[in-house]
mmCIF file of C-alpha atoms in Angstrom:
data_model
loop_
_atom_site.group_PDB
_atom_site.id
_atom_site.type_symbol
_atom_site.label_atom_id
_atom_site.label_comp_id
_atom_site.label_asym_id
_atom_site.label_seq_id
_atom_site.Cartn_x
_atom_site.Cartn_y
_atom_site.Cartn_z
ATOM 1 C CA MET A 1249 28.635 94.549 84.388
ATOM 2 C CA ASN A 1250 25.248 94.108 84.958
ATOM 3 C CA ILE A 1251 23.981 94.604 88.775
ATOM 4 C CA LYS A 1252 20.282 93.995 89.732
ATOM 5 C CA ILE A 1253 18.525 95.109 92.449
ATOM 6 C CA LEU A 1254 15.813 92.828 93.784
ATOM 7 C CA GLY A 1255 13.053 94.543 96.075
ATOM 8 C CA THR A 1256 9.598 95.087 96.153
ATOM 9 C CA GLY A 1257 9.969 98.720 97.488
ATOM 10 C CA CYS A 1258 11.159 98.334 101.313
ATOM 11 C CA SER A 1259 13.339 100.591 103.130
ATOM 12 C CA LYS A 1260 16.333 98.344 102.908
ATOM 13 C CA CYS A 1261 16.078 98.036 99.405
ATOM 14 C CA THR A 1262 16.365 101.430 98.498
ATOM 15 C CA MET A 1263 19.205 101.803 100.974
ATOM 16 C CA LEU A 1264 21.046 99.078 98.914
ATOM 17 C CA GLU A 1265 20.206 100.703 95.742
ATOM 18 C CA LYS A 1266 21.397 103.852 96.909
ATOM 19 C CA LYS A 1267 24.791 102.270 98.542
ATOM 20 C CA VAL A 1268 25.207 100.320 95.012
ATOM 21 C CA SER A 1269 25.012 103.447 92.758
ATOM 22 C CA GLU A 1270 27.463 105.603 94.947
ATOM 23 C CA ILE A 1271 30.241 102.768 95.077
ATOM 24 C CA VAL A 1272 29.660 102.385 91.532
ATOM 25 C CA THR A 1273 29.840 106.267 90.857
ATOM 26 C CA ASN A 1274 33.067 106.599 93.106
ATOM 27 C CA LYS A 1275 34.991 103.738 92.165
ATOM 28 C CA SER A 1276 34.022 104.334 88.044
ATOM 29 C CA ILE A 1277 32.992 100.921 87.941
ATOM 30 C CA GLU A 1278 31.237 100.403 84.478
ATOM 31 C CA ALA A 1279 28.067 98.669 85.280
ATOM 32 C CA SER A 1280 24.177 98.940 84.766
ATOM 33 C CA ILE A 1281 22.093 99.064 87.555
ATOM 34 C CA GLU A 1282 18.688 97.940 87.240
ATOM 35 C CA LYS A 1283 15.847 97.696 89.601
ATOM 36 C CA ILE A 1284 13.458 94.906 89.809
ATOM 37 C CA THR A 1285 10.294 95.256 91.621
ATOM 38 C CA ASP A 1286 8.085 93.012 90.179
ATOM 39 C CA LEU A 1287 7.788 90.133 92.852
ATOM 40 C CA GLN A 1288 7.166 87.351 90.163
ATOM 41 C CA GLU A 1289 10.641 88.527 88.610
ATOM 42 C CA ILE A 1290 12.124 88.437 92.032
ATOM 43 C CA MET A 1291 10.777 84.875 92.843
ATOM 44 C CA LYS A 1292 12.821 83.453 89.686
ATOM 45 C CA PHE A 1293 15.802 84.561 91.462
ATOM 46 C CA GLY A 1294 15.218 81.692 94.242
ATOM 47 C CA ILE A 1295 15.453 84.423 96.768
ATOM 48 C CA MET A 1296 12.546 85.124 99.417
ATOM 49 C CA MET A 1297 14.299 87.775 101.654
ATOM 50 C CA THR A 1298 14.537 90.798 99.997
ATOM 51 C CA PRO A 1299 16.836 93.309 99.119
ATOM 52 C CA GLY A 1300 18.574 90.924 96.858
ATOM 53 C CA LEU A 1301 21.488 91.783 95.207
ATOM 54 C CA VAL A 1302 22.745 90.471 92.033
ATOM 55 C CA ILE A 1303 25.771 90.667 89.802
ATOM 56 C CA ASN A 1304 26.083 89.510 86.560
ATOM 57 C CA ASP A 1305 23.063 87.060 87.167
ATOM 58 C CA LYS A 1306 24.400 85.703 90.006
ATOM 59 C CA VAL A 1307 22.781 86.213 93.846
ATOM 60 C CA VAL A 1308 25.419 87.522 95.896
ATOM 61 C CA SER A 1309 23.532 88.736 98.852
ATOM 62 C CA TYR A 1310 19.694 88.450 100.006
ATOM 63 C CA GLY A 1311 17.945 89.500 102.955
ATOM 64 C CA ILE A 1312 20.668 91.871 104.387
ATOM 65 C CA ILE A 1313 22.549 94.762 103.085
ATOM 66 C CA PRO A 1314 26.210 93.979 102.854
ATOM 67 C CA LYS A 1315 29.351 95.835 104.035
ATOM 68 C CA ASP A 1316 30.913 98.202 101.419
ATOM 69 C CA SER A 1317 33.832 96.587 101.782
ATOM 70 C CA GLN A 1318 31.862 93.624 100.434
ATOM 71 C CA ILE A 1319 30.011 95.066 97.784
ATOM 72 C CA ILE A 1320 33.051 96.887 96.343
ATOM 73 C CA GLN A 1321 34.811 93.112 96.327
ATOM 74 C CA TRP A 1322 32.254 91.571 94.371
ATOM 75 C CA LEU A 1323 31.942 94.449 92.245
ATOM 76 C CA GLU A 1324 35.716 94.212 91.555
ATOM 77 C CA GLU A 1325 35.380 90.156 91.207
ATOM 78 C CA GLY A 1326 32.752 91.186 88.606
ATOM 79 C CA ASN A 1327 34.359 93.052 86.378
ATOM 80 C CA MET B 829 42.457 96.885 102.053
ATOM 81 C CA LYS B 830 42.993 95.643 105.703
ATOM 82 C CA SER B 831 45.934 93.309 106.482
ATOM 83 C CA PRO B 832 45.068 90.034 107.694
ATOM 84 C CA LEU B 833 46.672 90.640 111.083
ATOM 85 C CA GLU B 834 44.519 93.955 111.435
ATOM 86 C CA ILE B 835 41.529 91.758 110.835
ATOM 87 C CA SER B 836 42.065 88.976 113.074
ATOM 88 C CA HIS B 837 42.763 91.744 115.704
ATOM 89 C CA PHE B 838 39.455 93.105 115.059
ATOM 90 C CA GLU B 839 37.383 90.085 115.067
ATOM 91 C CA ASN B 840 38.975 88.939 118.483
ATOM 92 C CA TYR B 841 37.651 92.348 119.913
ATOM 93 C CA LYS B 842 34.217 91.796 118.665
ATOM 94 C CA PHE B 843 34.587 88.325 119.888
ATOM 95 C CA TYR B 844 35.895 88.876 123.385
ATOM 96 C CA LEU B 845 33.685 91.954 123.911
ATOM 97 C CA PRO B 846 30.490 89.811 124.742
ATOM 98 C CA LEU B 847 32.613 87.686 127.090
ATOM 99 C CA ILE B 848 33.974 90.855 128.762
ATOM 100 C CA PHE B 849 30.646 92.354 129.044
ATOM 101 C CA LEU B 850 28.257 89.159 130.478
ATOM 102 C CA PRO B 851 29.894 89.757 134.148
ATOM 103 C CA PHE B 852 29.199 93.385 134.124
ATOM 104 C CA TRP B 853 25.708 92.474 132.599
ATOM 105 C CA LEU B 854 24.937 89.894 135.272
ATOM 106 C CA LEU B 855 26.005 92.352 138.426
ATOM 107 C CA LEU B 856 23.965 95.216 136.924
ATOM 108 C CA TYR B 857 21.092 92.603 136.977
ATOM 109 C CA ILE B 858 21.202 91.165 140.173
ATOM 110 C CA TYR B 859 21.772 94.657 141.716
ATOM 111 C CA LEU B 860 19.237 96.622 139.796
ATOM 112 C CA ASP B 861 16.934 96.249 142.743
ATOM 113 C CA SER B 862 18.941 97.646 145.376
ATOM 114 C CA ILE B 863 20.142 100.193 143.309
ATOM 115 C CA SER B 864 16.909 101.329 141.879
ATOM 116 C CA ASN B 865 15.603 101.438 145.389
ATOM 117 C CA TYR B 866 18.798 103.371 146.393
ATOM 118 C CA PHE B 867 18.207 106.075 143.914
ATOM 119 C CA VAL B 868 14.416 106.384 144.552
ATOM 120 C CA TYR B 869 14.655 106.331 148.245
ATOM 121 C CA GLU B 870 17.801 107.707 149.156
ATOM 122 C CA ILE B 871 19.532 109.745 146.218
ATOM 123 C CA LEU B 872 15.827 111.444 145.579
ATOM 124 C CA GLY B 873 14.834 111.388 148.928
ATOM 125 C CA MET B 874 11.452 110.408 148.236
ATOM 126 C CA ALA B 875 8.922 108.833 151.320
ATOM 127 C CA LYS B 876 8.493 105.150 151.154
ATOM 128 C CA GLY B 877 4.796 103.686 150.426
ATOM 129 C CA ILE B 878 3.103 106.861 148.812
ATOM 130 C CA HIS B 879 1.872 106.440 145.179
ATOM 131 C CA ILE B 880 4.482 108.556 143.283
ATOM 132 C CA THR B 881 7.188 107.197 144.884
ATOM 133 C CA GLU B 882 6.040 103.597 144.020
ATOM 134 C CA SER B 883 5.283 104.601 140.394
ATOM 135 C CA ILE B 884 8.503 106.085 139.982
ATOM 136 C CA ARG B 885 10.210 103.106 141.778
ATOM 137 C CA PHE B 886 8.587 100.868 139.254
ATOM 138 C CA PHE B 887 9.846 103.067 136.157
ATOM 139 C CA ILE B 888 13.546 102.865 137.289
ATOM 140 C CA TYR B 889 13.305 99.628 138.166
ATOM 141 C CA GLU B 890 11.310 97.934 134.725
ATOM 142 C CA VAL B 891 13.190 99.899 131.790
ATOM 143 C CA PRO B 892 16.816 99.156 132.402
ATOM 144 C CA LYS B 893 15.517 95.624 133.598
ATOM 145 C CA VAL B 894 13.992 95.088 130.317
ATOM 146 C CA LEU B 895 16.213 97.057 128.296
ATOM 147 C CA LEU B 896 18.939 94.378 130.038
ATOM 148 C CA LEU B 897 17.090 91.514 128.783
ATOM 149 C CA LEU B 898 16.211 92.744 125.456
ATOM 150 C CA VAL B 899 19.646 93.427 124.729
ATOM 151 C CA LEU B 900 20.996 90.005 125.877
ATOM 152 C CA ILE B 901 18.181 87.954 124.203
ATOM 153 C CA VAL B 902 18.114 89.859 120.936
ATOM 154 C CA PHE B 903 21.790 89.464 120.523
ATOM 155 C CA VAL B 904 21.963 85.711 121.454
ATOM 156 C CA VAL B 905 18.877 84.877 118.941
ATOM 157 C CA GLY B 906 20.333 87.254 116.330
ATOM 158 C CA ILE B 907 23.553 84.511 116.512
ATOM 159 C CA ILE B 908 21.136 81.884 116.482
ATOM 160 C CA ARG B 909 19.102 83.276 113.653
ATOM 161 C CA SER B 910 22.245 83.530 111.344
ATOM 162 C CA PHE B 911 22.270 79.550 111.470
ATOM 163 C CA PHE B 912 18.817 79.922 109.634
ATOM 164 C CA SER B 913 17.104 81.224 106.480
ATOM 165 C CA PRO B 914 13.961 80.824 104.701
ATOM 166 C CA GLU B 915 15.973 79.342 101.802
ATOM 167 C CA LYS B 916 17.296 76.989 103.904
ATOM 168 C CA THR B 917 13.974 76.444 105.849
ATOM 169 C CA ARG B 918 12.055 75.535 102.343
ATOM 170 C CA LYS B 919 14.754 72.782 102.016
ATOM 171 C CA VAL B 920 13.905 71.603 105.258
ATOM 172 C CA LEU B 921 10.090 71.465 104.800
ATOM 173 C CA GLU B 922 10.236 70.235 101.232
ATOM 174 C CA GLY B 923 8.554 67.025 101.096
ATOM 175 C CA LYS B 924 7.365 66.624 104.756
ATOM 176 C CA PRO B 925 3.932 65.287 105.216
ATOM 177 C CA LEU B 926 1.098 67.525 107.016
ATOM 178 C CA LEU B 927 1.324 66.795 110.410
ATOM 179 C CA ILE B 928 4.944 66.938 110.916
ATOM 180 C CA GLY B 929 5.627 69.371 108.459
ATOM 181 C CA ASN B 930 3.257 71.794 110.409
ATOM 182 C CA ILE B 931 5.359 71.199 113.706
ATOM 183 C CA MET B 932 8.564 71.615 112.160
ATOM 184 C CA ALA B 933 7.065 74.746 110.056
ATOM 185 C CA SER B 934 6.106 76.100 113.534
ATOM 186 C CA GLY B 935 9.559 75.481 115.082
ATOM 187 C CA LEU B 936 11.493 76.824 112.482
ATOM 188 C CA GLY B 937 8.988 79.764 112.546
ATOM 189 C CA ILE B 938 10.545 80.962 115.523
ATOM 190 C CA VAL B 939 14.082 80.593 114.769
ATOM 191 C CA THR B 940 14.174 82.132 110.739
ATOM 192 C CA PRO B 941 14.645 85.582 110.518
ATOM 193 C CA PHE B 942 11.384 86.829 109.338
ATOM 194 C CA CYS B 943 9.576 89.956 108.940
ATOM 195 C CA SER B 944 6.219 91.151 107.953
ATOM 196 C CA CYS B 945 7.779 92.697 104.980
ATOM 197 C CA SER B 946 8.981 89.539 103.258
ATOM 198 C CA ALA B 947 5.557 87.651 104.304
ATOM 199 C CA ILE B 948 4.187 87.458 100.581
ATOM 200 C CA PRO B 949 7.978 86.388 98.915
ATOM 201 C CA LEU B 950 8.101 83.880 101.475
ATOM 202 C CA PHE B 951 4.641 82.604 101.322
ATOM 203 C CA LEU B 952 5.409 82.314 97.007
ATOM 204 C CA GLY B 953 8.848 80.863 97.820
ATOM 205 C CA PHE B 954 7.367 78.057 99.890
ATOM 206 C CA VAL B 955 4.199 77.102 97.946
ATOM 207 C CA GLU B 956 5.583 77.302 94.806
ATOM 208 C CA SER B 957 8.290 74.888 95.786
ATOM 209 C CA GLY B 958 5.900 72.455 96.830
ATOM 210 C CA ILE B 959 5.457 72.956 100.518
ATOM 211 C CA PRO B 960 1.804 72.114 101.243
ATOM 212 C CA LEU B 961 -0.385 75.228 101.953
ATOM 213 C CA GLY B 962 -1.083 74.136 105.481
ATOM 214 C CA VAL B 963 2.413 73.449 106.212
ATOM 215 C CA THR B 964 3.169 77.150 104.925
ATOM 216 C CA PHE B 965 0.360 78.856 107.216
ATOM 217 C CA SER B 966 2.005 77.367 110.274
ATOM 218 C CA PHE B 967 5.067 79.051 109.438
ATOM 219 C CA LEU B 968 3.165 82.105 108.949
ATOM 220 C CA ILE B 969 1.682 82.153 112.118
ATOM 221 C CA ALA B 970 4.330 81.092 114.466
ATOM 222 C CA ALA B 971 6.868 83.392 113.161
ATOM 223 C CA PRO B 972 5.302 86.723 113.892
ATOM 224 C CA MET B 973 3.442 85.377 117.301
ATOM 225 C CA ILE B 974 6.300 84.020 118.674
ATOM 226 C CA ASN B 975 8.867 86.493 118.409
ATOM 227 C CA GLU B 976 12.089 87.072 120.742
ATOM 228 C CA ILE B 977 10.733 90.581 121.738
ATOM 229 C CA ALA B 978 7.445 88.983 123.002
ATOM 230 C CA VAL B 979 9.313 86.412 125.413
ATOM 231 C CA VAL B 980 11.806 88.519 126.472
ATOM 232 C CA LEU B 981 8.879 90.861 127.861
ATOM 233 C CA LEU B 982 6.731 88.252 129.389
ATOM 234 C CA PHE B 983 10.165 86.859 130.883
ATOM 235 C CA GLY B 984 10.838 90.395 132.410
ATOM 236 C CA LEU B 985 7.298 91.342 133.847
ATOM 237 C CA PHE B 986 5.342 88.410 134.039
ATOM 238 C CA GLY B 987 8.001 85.770 135.083
ATOM 239 C CA TRP B 988 9.617 82.739 132.999
ATOM 240 C CA LYS B 989 6.048 80.329 133.296
ATOM 241 C CA THR B 990 4.119 82.923 131.900
ATOM 242 C CA ALA B 991 6.640 83.125 129.063
ATOM 243 C CA LEU B 992 6.611 79.759 128.543
ATOM 244 C CA ILE B 993 2.935 79.256 128.483
ATOM 245 C CA TYR B 994 2.721 82.192 125.697
ATOM 246 C CA VAL B 995 5.347 80.084 123.762
ATOM 247 C CA SER B 996 4.136 76.876 123.958
ATOM 248 C CA THR B 997 -0.062 77.769 123.631
ATOM 249 C CA GLY B 998 1.297 79.781 120.505
ATOM 250 C CA LEU B 999 3.511 76.942 118.948
ATOM 251 C CA VAL B 1000 -0.123 74.480 119.704
ATOM 252 C CA ILE B 1001 -2.334 77.208 117.813
ATOM 253 C CA SER B 1002 -0.116 77.366 114.861
ATOM 254 C CA ILE B 1003 0.344 73.793 114.554
ATOM 255 C CA PHE B 1004 -3.493 73.192 114.616
ATOM 256 C CA SER B 1005 -4.051 76.127 112.671
ATOM 257 C CA GLY B 1006 -1.852 74.963 109.892
ATOM 258 C CA TRP B 1007 -2.896 71.485 110.016
ATOM 259 C CA LEU B 1008 -6.562 72.385 109.540
ATOM 260 C CA ILE B 1009 -6.176 74.822 106.652
ATOM 261 C CA GLY B 1010 -4.071 71.889 105.046
ATOM 262 C CA LYS B 1011 -7.133 69.264 105.742
ATOM 263 C CA LEU B 1012 -9.776 71.951 104.790
ATOM 264 C CA LYS B 1013 -7.836 71.661 100.822
ATOM 265 C CA LEU B 1014 -8.189 75.133 100.597
ATOM 266 C CA GLU B 1015 -5.580 75.554 97.334
ATOM 267 C CA LYS B 1016 -8.502 76.948 95.515
ATOM 268 C CA TYR B 1017 -8.371 80.051 97.075
ATOM 269 C CA VAL B 1018 -4.756 80.792 96.761
ATOM 270 C CA ALA B 1019 -4.827 83.379 94.098
ATOM 271 C CA ASP B 1020 -4.324 81.516 90.352
ATOM 272 C CA TRP B 1021 -1.060 82.962 89.244
ATOM 273 C CA VAL B 1022 0.318 81.457 91.877
ATOM 274 C CA TYR B 1023 0.626 78.139 91.172
ATOM 275 C CA GLN B 1024 1.371 78.899 87.833
ATOM 276 C CA THR B 1025 4.748 80.584 88.508
ATOM 277 C CA LYS B 1026 7.757 78.578 89.333
ATOM 278 C CA SER B 1027 9.993 79.944 91.615
ATOM 279 C CA GLY B 1028 13.623 79.460 90.724
ATOM 280 C CA ASN B 1029 15.290 77.181 93.028
ATOM 281 C CA ILE B 1030 19.103 78.171 92.334
ATOM 282 C CA GLU B 1031 21.805 77.153 94.634
ATOM 283 C CA ILE B 1032 22.577 79.895 96.507
ATOM 284 C CA GLU B 1033 25.834 80.141 98.641
ATOM 285 C CA GLY B 1034 25.540 79.957 102.203
ATOM 286 C CA GLN B 1035 25.834 84.085 102.897
ATOM 287 C CA ILE B 1036 27.505 83.635 106.229
ATOM 288 C CA ILE B 1037 30.536 81.674 106.773
ATOM 289 C CA SER B 1038 32.527 82.515 109.888
ATOM 290 C CA PHE B 1039 31.622 82.861 113.438
ATOM 291 C CA SER B 1040 32.829 86.389 113.725
ATOM 292 C CA GLU B 1041 30.170 86.983 111.406
ATOM 293 C CA ARG B 1042 27.681 85.452 113.092
ATOM 294 C CA ILE B 1043 28.560 87.670 115.780
ATOM 295 C CA GLU B 1044 28.320 90.603 114.004
ATOM 296 C CA THR B 1045 24.432 89.631 113.127
ATOM 297 C CA GLY B 1046 24.023 89.658 116.649
ATOM 298 C CA TYR B 1047 25.340 93.184 117.046
ATOM 299 C CA THR B 1048 23.127 94.147 114.070
ATOM 300 C CA ALA B 1049 20.190 92.589 115.425
ATOM 301 C CA VAL B 1050 20.734 94.315 118.839
ATOM 302 C CA ARG B 1051 21.328 97.677 117.030
ATOM 303 C CA GLU B 1052 17.768 97.555 114.922
ATOM 304 C CA ILE B 1053 15.791 95.906 117.031
ATOM 305 C CA VAL B 1054 16.849 97.961 120.398
ATOM 306 C CA SER B 1055 16.816 101.044 118.595
ATOM 307 C CA LYS B 1056 13.377 100.405 116.702
ATOM 308 C CA VAL B 1057 11.490 99.442 120.157
ATOM 309 C CA TRP B 1058 13.366 101.055 123.185
ATOM 310 C CA ILE B 1059 10.734 103.890 122.624
ATOM 311 C CA TYR B 1060 7.737 101.683 123.082
ATOM 312 C CA ILE B 1061 9.031 100.005 126.017
ATOM 313 C CA VAL B 1062 9.861 103.020 127.758
ATOM 314 C CA VAL B 1063 6.050 104.538 126.843
ATOM 315 C CA GLY B 1064 4.590 101.460 127.410
ATOM 316 C CA ILE B 1065 6.364 100.745 131.127
ATOM 317 C CA GLY B 1066 5.752 104.767 131.749
ATOM 318 C CA VAL B 1067 1.836 104.156 130.900
ATOM 319 C CA GLY B 1068 2.518 101.091 133.339
ATOM 320 C CA ALA B 1069 3.972 103.096 136.144
ATOM 321 C CA ALA B 1070 1.405 105.958 136.157
ATOM 322 C CA ALA B 1071 -1.423 103.464 136.639
ATOM 323 C CA HIS B 1072 0.827 101.535 139.051
ATOM 324 C CA GLY B 1073 0.035 103.880 141.691
ATOM 325 C CA TYR B 1074 -3.095 105.205 140.861
ATOM 326 C CA VAL B 1075 -5.569 103.066 139.389
ATOM 327 C CA PRO B 1076 -7.568 101.147 141.927
ATOM 328 C CA GLU B 1077 -6.561 97.108 142.304
ATOM 329 C CA ASP B 1078 -9.978 95.946 141.293
ATOM 330 C CA PHE B 1079 -10.296 98.426 138.625
ATOM 331 C CA MET B 1080 -10.397 95.604 135.589
ATOM 332 C CA VAL B 1081 -11.756 92.775 137.446
ATOM 333 C CA SER B 1082 -15.489 93.431 136.479
ATOM 334 C CA VAL B 1083 -14.387 93.677 132.686
ATOM 335 C CA MET B 1084 -11.361 91.660 132.136
ATOM 336 C CA GLY B 1085 -11.870 89.254 135.225
ATOM 337 C CA LYS B 1086 -12.664 85.334 134.673
ATOM 338 C CA ASP B 1087 -16.220 85.814 135.395
ATOM 339 C CA ALA B 1088 -17.081 88.007 132.658
ATOM 340 C CA TRP B 1089 -16.847 85.016 129.662
ATOM 341 C CA TYR B 1090 -17.308 87.629 127.091
ATOM 342 C CA SER B 1091 -14.129 89.317 127.660
ATOM 343 C CA VAL B 1092 -12.042 86.386 126.015
ATOM 344 C CA PRO B 1093 -13.832 86.843 122.534
ATOM 345 C CA LEU B 1094 -13.818 90.643 123.437
ATOM 346 C CA ALA B 1095 -10.469 90.837 124.064
ATOM 347 C CA VAL B 1096 -9.525 89.108 120.634
ATOM 348 C CA LEU B 1097 -12.188 91.235 118.668
ATOM 349 C CA ILE B 1098 -10.269 94.100 120.033
ATOM 350 C CA GLY B 1099 -6.729 92.821 119.392
ATOM 351 C CA ILE B 1100 -6.954 92.113 115.856
ATOM 352 C CA PRO B 1101 -7.110 95.732 114.167
ATOM 353 C CA LEU B 1102 -4.838 97.051 116.735
ATOM 354 C CA TYR B 1103 -1.496 96.859 115.197
ATOM 355 C CA SER B 1104 1.173 97.305 117.873
ATOM 356 C CA ASN B 1105 4.539 95.621 118.552
ATOM 357 C CA ALA B 1106 4.895 93.592 121.598
ATOM 358 C CA ALA B 1107 7.070 96.300 123.215
ATOM 359 C CA GLY B 1108 4.439 98.649 123.728
ATOM 360 C CA ILE B 1109 1.288 96.094 124.118
ATOM 361 C CA ILE B 1110 3.022 94.122 127.151
ATOM 362 C CA PRO B 1111 3.864 96.610 129.554
ATOM 363 C CA VAL B 1112 0.262 98.066 129.293
ATOM 364 C CA VAL B 1113 -0.690 94.327 129.656
ATOM 365 C CA GLN B 1114 1.277 93.983 133.027
ATOM 366 C CA VAL B 1115 -1.098 96.734 134.201
ATOM 367 C CA LEU B 1116 -4.255 94.875 133.200
ATOM 368 C CA ILE B 1117 -3.348 92.142 135.032
ATOM 369 C CA GLU B 1118 -2.217 93.710 137.972
ATOM 370 C CA LYS B 1119 -5.587 95.557 138.095
ATOM 371 C CA GLY B 1120 -7.387 92.238 138.074
ATOM 372 C CA ALA B 1121 -7.806 91.449 134.372
ATOM 373 C CA SER B 1122 -7.603 87.445 134.479
ATOM 374 C CA LEU B 1123 -4.380 85.516 132.682
ATOM 375 C CA GLY B 1124 -6.626 83.705 129.996
ATOM 376 C CA THR B 1125 -8.152 87.068 129.043
ATOM 377 C CA SER B 1126 -4.702 89.084 128.857
ATOM 378 C CA LEU B 1127 -3.216 86.126 126.817
ATOM 379 C CA ALA B 1128 -5.944 86.237 124.223
ATOM 380 C CA PHE B 1129 -5.577 89.708 123.848
ATOM 381 C CA MET B 1130 -1.651 89.880 123.608
ATOM 382 C CA MET B 1131 -1.802 87.157 121.079
ATOM 383 C CA ALA B 1132 -4.739 88.568 118.971
ATOM 384 C CA VAL B 1133 -2.397 91.939 118.912
ATOM 385 C CA ILE B 1134 0.707 90.383 118.275
ATOM 386 C CA GLY B 1135 0.082 87.653 116.068
ATOM 387 C CA LEU B 1136 -2.917 88.554 114.163
ATOM 388 C CA SER B 1137 -2.868 91.929 112.626
ATOM 389 C CA LEU B 1138 -5.094 93.433 109.807
ATOM 390 C CA PRO B 1139 -2.664 95.591 107.903
ATOM 391 C CA GLU B 1140 -0.462 92.537 107.550
ATOM 392 C CA THR B 1141 -3.471 89.916 106.276
ATOM 393 C CA ILE B 1142 -4.915 92.457 104.344
ATOM 394 C CA ILE B 1143 -0.999 92.806 102.331
ATOM 395 C CA LEU B 1144 -1.806 88.958 101.838
ATOM 396 C CA LYS B 1145 -4.688 89.567 99.396
ATOM 397 C CA LYS B 1146 -2.163 89.997 97.229
ATOM 398 C CA VAL B 1147 -1.573 86.312 97.119
ATOM 399 C CA LEU B 1148 -4.820 84.811 99.029
ATOM 400 C CA LYS B 1149 -8.612 84.899 97.793
ATOM 401 C CA LEU B 1150 -10.658 86.408 100.703
ATOM 402 C CA PRO B 1151 -12.480 83.508 101.716
ATOM 403 C CA LEU B 1152 -8.863 82.040 102.512
ATOM 404 C CA ILE B 1153 -8.372 85.163 104.544
ATOM 405 C CA PHE B 1154 -11.292 85.167 106.681
ATOM 406 C CA ILE B 1155 -10.872 81.514 107.491
ATOM 407 C CA PHE B 1156 -7.180 82.257 108.065
ATOM 408 C CA ILE B 1157 -8.168 85.102 110.425
ATOM 409 C CA GLY B 1158 -11.214 82.703 112.202
ATOM 410 C CA ILE B 1159 -9.252 79.431 112.752
ATOM 411 C CA VAL B 1160 -6.243 81.750 114.465
ATOM 412 C CA ALA B 1161 -8.567 83.407 116.120
ATOM 413 C CA SER B 1162 -10.634 80.754 117.774
ATOM 414 C CA GLY B 1163 -7.576 79.140 118.491
ATOM 415 C CA ILE B 1164 -6.447 82.204 120.478
ATOM 416 C CA MET B 1165 -10.122 82.433 122.149
ATOM 417 C CA THR B 1166 -9.835 78.521 123.285
ATOM 418 C CA VAL B 1167 -6.505 79.360 124.854
ATOM 419 C CA GLY B 1168 -8.272 82.078 126.756
ATOM 420 C CA PHE B 1169 -11.063 80.256 127.954
ATOM 421 C CA LEU B 1170 -8.777 77.760 128.927
ATOM 422 C CA PHE B 1171 -6.555 79.685 131.081
ATOM 423 C CA ASN B 1172 -9.133 81.419 132.712
ATOM 424 C CA MET B 1173 -10.606 77.918 133.579
ATOM 425 C CA ILE B 1174 -7.451 76.293 135.306
ATOM 426 C CA MET B 1175 -5.663 79.358 136.618
#
């Protein structure tokens, strides 16, 4: 599974990245986490609020830090 | 996993909690004046009419009042905002002609969730999907200037008329400034790479569906905003309370009064580089007004501090060339000054 965190470095973006990598480690999910900080790259996903969470090239959330249970659900669906 | 029963139980409680709290909120708000009087004069046993008593009474009354208003408004605005997103706003604004676009963009600027850190992605997202530059600017001017915290504080400390004046003049400034920027055809001053990239416009499913999740966003907004601004409110009102009893009534008349015409441009010039949020600046402005500053000058000062901040404008350098940044600051500052002069003249 391919996970991307979109964010230019705001505090929420770092929080989301930490959260996702924690969940991935705890649940031993096989996934690559990629952080995208380049603004033009981020714009290609069509979002205007960061952080964005992309699972298997699909934007699942933007502008918010989703709840843990929600992230776990997305990760399980994506696997 | 939660069982469905557990979830609905949990959601019910989240749903009814605000309804249970509302009567208490109302009672507390209505009786706050008597409660703080009782506390200061009876429990603390302080003598009426002397400076120190009045300062403490001011503080003990104003802080809970403003916090009460803040919690309620932020909660309601949080729920309203969950119906909006920059992505939806962009869709609405696409293909709108200049003036109508400016009016809609300014209105949407109030309700669309916005933080200064997302100003650039927002600018790119708007401009690259074909929304005119002037319409985009209307949004970018209205969004920070007319925020719920400013409205709450103005309502709490000055009354609904001042809050209304602030919102409506803010709207006029953002509509007109954006319209003017559109008319001046300044697209050549946008960084070259902006128009070369095409922003993706993939269909993003709405994130929020259920009403209980909207209430949840209300709670989150209260948590996030109140935890961030309460200290500014306490300090701001503290400064106000200290000045309340001690600084002479006409202290500001000569510097910030109606008759000092230069006070308006001066207030704007000082306000632009000052970087403060509404929560910190408005309680201080209240003292200025109490000590003889005129409403027009104070309004101009507040708008310059909240709506035009140098650090935030400098961030825009990534996407705008310098001339456009200066034109932008110039137009908005002139708009704010006009409002200041106008209110000094008619009030």
